XYZ file of C-alpha atoms in Angstrom:
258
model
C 25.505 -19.965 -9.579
C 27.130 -17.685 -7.048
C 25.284 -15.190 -5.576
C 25.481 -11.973 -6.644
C 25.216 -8.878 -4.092
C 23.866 -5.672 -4.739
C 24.280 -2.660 -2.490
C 21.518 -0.148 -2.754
C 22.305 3.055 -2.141
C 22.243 6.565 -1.934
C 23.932 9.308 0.333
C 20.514 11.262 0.762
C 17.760 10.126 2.056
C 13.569 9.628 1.338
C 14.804 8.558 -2.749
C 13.000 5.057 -2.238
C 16.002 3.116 -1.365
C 14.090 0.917 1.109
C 11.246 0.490 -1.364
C 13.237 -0.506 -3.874
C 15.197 -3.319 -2.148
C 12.228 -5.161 -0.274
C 10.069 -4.561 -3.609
C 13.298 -5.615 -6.445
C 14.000 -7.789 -3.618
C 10.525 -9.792 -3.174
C 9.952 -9.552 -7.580
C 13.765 -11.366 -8.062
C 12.112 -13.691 -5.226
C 9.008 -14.333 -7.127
C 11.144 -15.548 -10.622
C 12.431 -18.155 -8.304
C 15.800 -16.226 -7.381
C 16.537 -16.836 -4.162
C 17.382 -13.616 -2.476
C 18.718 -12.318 0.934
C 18.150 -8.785 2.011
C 20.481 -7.298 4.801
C 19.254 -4.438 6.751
C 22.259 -2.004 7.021
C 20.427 0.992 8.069
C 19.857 1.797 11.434
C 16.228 3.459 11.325
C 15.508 -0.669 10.428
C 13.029 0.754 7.778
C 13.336 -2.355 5.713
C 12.901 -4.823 9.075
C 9.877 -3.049 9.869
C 8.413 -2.972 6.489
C 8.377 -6.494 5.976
C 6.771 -6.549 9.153
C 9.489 -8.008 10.917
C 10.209 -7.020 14.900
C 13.643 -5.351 15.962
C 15.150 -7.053 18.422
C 17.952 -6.277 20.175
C 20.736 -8.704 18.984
C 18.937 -9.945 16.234
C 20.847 -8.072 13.190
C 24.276 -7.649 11.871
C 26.033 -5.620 14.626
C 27.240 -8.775 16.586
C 28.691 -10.868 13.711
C 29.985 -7.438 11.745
C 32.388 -6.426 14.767
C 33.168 -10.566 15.593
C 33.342 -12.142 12.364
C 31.092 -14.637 13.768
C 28.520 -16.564 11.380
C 25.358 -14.386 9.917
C 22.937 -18.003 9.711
C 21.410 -17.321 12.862
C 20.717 -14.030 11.970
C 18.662 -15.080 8.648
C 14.701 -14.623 9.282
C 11.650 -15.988 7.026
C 9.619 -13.236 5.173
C 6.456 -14.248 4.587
C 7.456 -14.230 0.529
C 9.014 -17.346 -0.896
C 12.483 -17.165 -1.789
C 12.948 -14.452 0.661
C 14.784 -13.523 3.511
C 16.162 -10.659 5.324
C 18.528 -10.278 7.988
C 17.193 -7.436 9.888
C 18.441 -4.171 11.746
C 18.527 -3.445 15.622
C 19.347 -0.247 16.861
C 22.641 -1.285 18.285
C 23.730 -1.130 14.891
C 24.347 3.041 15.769
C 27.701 2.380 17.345
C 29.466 -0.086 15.101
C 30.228 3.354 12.984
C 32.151 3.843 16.173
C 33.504 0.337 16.819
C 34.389 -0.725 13.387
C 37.048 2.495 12.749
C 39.069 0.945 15.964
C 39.312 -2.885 14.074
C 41.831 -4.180 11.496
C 40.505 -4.483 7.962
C 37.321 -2.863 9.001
C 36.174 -2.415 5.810
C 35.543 -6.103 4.738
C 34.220 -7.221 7.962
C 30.333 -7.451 6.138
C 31.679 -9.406 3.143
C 33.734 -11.636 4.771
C 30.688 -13.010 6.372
C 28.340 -12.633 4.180
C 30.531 -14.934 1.041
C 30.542 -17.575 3.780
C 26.293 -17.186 4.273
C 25.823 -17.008 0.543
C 27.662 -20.441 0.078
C 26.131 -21.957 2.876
C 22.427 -21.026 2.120
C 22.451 -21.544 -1.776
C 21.744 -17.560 -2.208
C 21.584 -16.436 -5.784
C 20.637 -12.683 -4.943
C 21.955 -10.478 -1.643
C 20.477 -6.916 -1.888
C 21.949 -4.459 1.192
C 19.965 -1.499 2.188
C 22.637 0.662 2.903
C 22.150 3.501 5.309
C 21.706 7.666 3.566
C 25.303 8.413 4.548
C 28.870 7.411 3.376
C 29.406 6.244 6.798
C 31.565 3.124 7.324
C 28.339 0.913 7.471
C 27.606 1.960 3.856
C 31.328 1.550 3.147
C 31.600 -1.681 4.484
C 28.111 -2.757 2.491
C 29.534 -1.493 -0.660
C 33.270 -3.456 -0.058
C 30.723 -6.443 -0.019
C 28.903 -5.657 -2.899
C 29.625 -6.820 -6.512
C 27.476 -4.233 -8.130
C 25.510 -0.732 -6.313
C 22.468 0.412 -7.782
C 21.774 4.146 -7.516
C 18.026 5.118 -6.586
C 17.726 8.292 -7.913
C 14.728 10.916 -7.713
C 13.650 12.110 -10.109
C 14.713 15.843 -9.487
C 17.749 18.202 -10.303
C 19.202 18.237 -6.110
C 19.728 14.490 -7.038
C 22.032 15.017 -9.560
C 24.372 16.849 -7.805
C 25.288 13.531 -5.577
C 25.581 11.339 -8.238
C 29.013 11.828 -9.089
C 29.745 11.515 -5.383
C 28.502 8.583 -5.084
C 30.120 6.757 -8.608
C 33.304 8.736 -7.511
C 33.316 6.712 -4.393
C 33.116 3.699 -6.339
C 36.366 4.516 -7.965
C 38.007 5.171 -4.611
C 37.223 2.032 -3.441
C 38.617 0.272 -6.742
C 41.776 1.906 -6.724
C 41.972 1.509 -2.922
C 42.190 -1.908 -3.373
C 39.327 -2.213 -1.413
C 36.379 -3.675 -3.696
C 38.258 -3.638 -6.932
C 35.819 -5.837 -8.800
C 32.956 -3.217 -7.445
C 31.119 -1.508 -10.636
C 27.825 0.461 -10.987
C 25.330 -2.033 -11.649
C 22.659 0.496 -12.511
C 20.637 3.197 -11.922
C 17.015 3.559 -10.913
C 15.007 6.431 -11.265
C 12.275 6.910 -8.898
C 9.714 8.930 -7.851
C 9.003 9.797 -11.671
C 6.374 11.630 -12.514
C 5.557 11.506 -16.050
C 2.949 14.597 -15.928
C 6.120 17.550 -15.358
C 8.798 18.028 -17.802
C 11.045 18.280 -14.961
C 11.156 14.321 -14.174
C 11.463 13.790 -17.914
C 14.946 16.190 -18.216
C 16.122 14.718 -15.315
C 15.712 11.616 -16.899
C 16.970 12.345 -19.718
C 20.452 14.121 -18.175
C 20.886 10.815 -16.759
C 20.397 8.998 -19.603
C 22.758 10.904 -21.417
C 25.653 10.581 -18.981
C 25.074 6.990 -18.180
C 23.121 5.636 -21.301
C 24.397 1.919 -20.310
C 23.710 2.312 -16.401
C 19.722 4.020 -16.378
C 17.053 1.386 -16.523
C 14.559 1.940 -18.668
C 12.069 0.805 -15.811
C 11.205 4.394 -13.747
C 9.254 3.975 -10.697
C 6.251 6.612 -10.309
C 5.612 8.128 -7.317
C 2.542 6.630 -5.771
C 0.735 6.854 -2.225
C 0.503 3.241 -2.420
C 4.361 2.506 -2.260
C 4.197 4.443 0.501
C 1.645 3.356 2.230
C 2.559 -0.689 2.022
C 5.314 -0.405 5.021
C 2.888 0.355 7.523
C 1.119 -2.512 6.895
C 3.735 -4.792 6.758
C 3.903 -5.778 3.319
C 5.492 -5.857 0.006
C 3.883 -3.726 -2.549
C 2.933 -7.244 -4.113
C 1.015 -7.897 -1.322
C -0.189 -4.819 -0.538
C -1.372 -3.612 -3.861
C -0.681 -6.473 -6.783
C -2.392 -4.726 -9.478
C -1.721 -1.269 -8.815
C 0.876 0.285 -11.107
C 4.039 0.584 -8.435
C 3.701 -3.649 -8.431
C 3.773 -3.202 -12.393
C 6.632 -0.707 -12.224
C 9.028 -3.164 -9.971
C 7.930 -6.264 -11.796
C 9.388 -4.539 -14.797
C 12.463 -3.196 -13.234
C 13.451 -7.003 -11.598
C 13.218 -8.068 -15.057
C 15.618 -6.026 -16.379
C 17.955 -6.899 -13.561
C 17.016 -10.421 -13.847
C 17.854 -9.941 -17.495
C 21.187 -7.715 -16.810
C 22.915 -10.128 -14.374
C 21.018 -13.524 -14.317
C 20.563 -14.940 -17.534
């Protein structure tokens, strides 16, 4: 099986992106899916919540503006089955660099469909950065499928259609025409206010094929897990945010892997 890359996205920021790729990204892990996770983002939050240093050099910014090869780049979590190529803060000015270069839009996929082959990937999720810089553009050009974190609040809404719009640009651009929505994950639900449940269900109404039915709850322990270091499997196995992203990896396990 190829692998199959996700971008994870979402033009505002604090809507559980990060949590949701190192947490969908370490529960695809744990059903034996191999899975890469590329740290896109310049704040590094997904490097540094896996407990991994930033180093200068160490991420994406070399081989994104060289073409060179991303292997060297690849780092050990301490999960089985994954890895993550992390961040650096260098990464800041190849929004800069990358508008000067030819095709500067498929620079990230271009080396990450030779890594994938090489490494026997079956899963690449992308933490792409709150904007719809070039660094998100270029991680959603090298994305089969994006999956929308969402909160759970009306604000959200409005930049949905942004976002999905964008999509269609970059289909009819010629840019990532094989690009689609892969899904849509609701998070920061609170069951207890009506408001989370309308939002949900305006969603659901609009894209009844795209929602999962998996909604993550808000919960001090997601949040708290990245200072530590660790997964919210690690952190917190029992606890009902491990439940909530077990669930939603099956559903994508189910979705795109069976």
């Amino acid at each position: 099986m190829s692998a199959i890359t996700f971008a994870i996205g979402n033009q505002k920021g604090g809507v559980g992106k990060t949590t949701t790729t190192i947490n969908l990204g370490a529960a695809l892990a744990s059903f034996g899916i191999p899975t890469l996770l590329v740290d896109m983002d310049t704040q590094s939050n997904a490097t540094s919540s896996l407990g991994i240093e930033k180093k200068p050099g160490a991420g994406v910014y070399e081989p994104l503006l060289s073409g060179s090869d991303l292997s060297g780049r690849v780092v050990a979590t301490n999960e089985k089955n994954l890895w993550i190529i992390p961040s650096e803060l260098d990464l800041a000015a190849a929004e800069l660099e990358l508008s000067s270069q030819e095709n500067y839009l498929v620079k990230l996929r271009d080396s990450l469909h030779n890594l994938a082959n090489n490494y026997g990937l079956q899963a690449i999720l992308i933490d792409c950065p709150p904007t719809l810089g070039l660094l998100s553009m270029n991680s959603l050009c090298a994305a089969d499928y994006l999956i929308i974190t969402l909160q759970s609040e009306y604000l959200a809404l409005e930049g949905l259609s942004q976002i999905t719009g964008v999509i269609q640009q970059l289909k009819e651009s010629g840019a990532n025409p094989s690009l689609e929505l892969g899904g849509i994950a609701m998070t920061m639900y609170d069951n207890r206010t009506r408001l989370s449940y309308e939002v949900w269900q305006e969603v659901n109404q609009h894209y009844p094929s795209e929602i999962f039915r998996t909604a993550i709850p808000r919960t001090v322990r997601l949040s708290e897990a990245p200072s530590f270091g660790k997964t919210i499997f690690q952190y917190d196995p029992n606890g009902v945010g491990a439940k909530a992203y077990l669930a939603l990896a099956k559903e994508v396990k189910q979705r795109f892997f069976v």
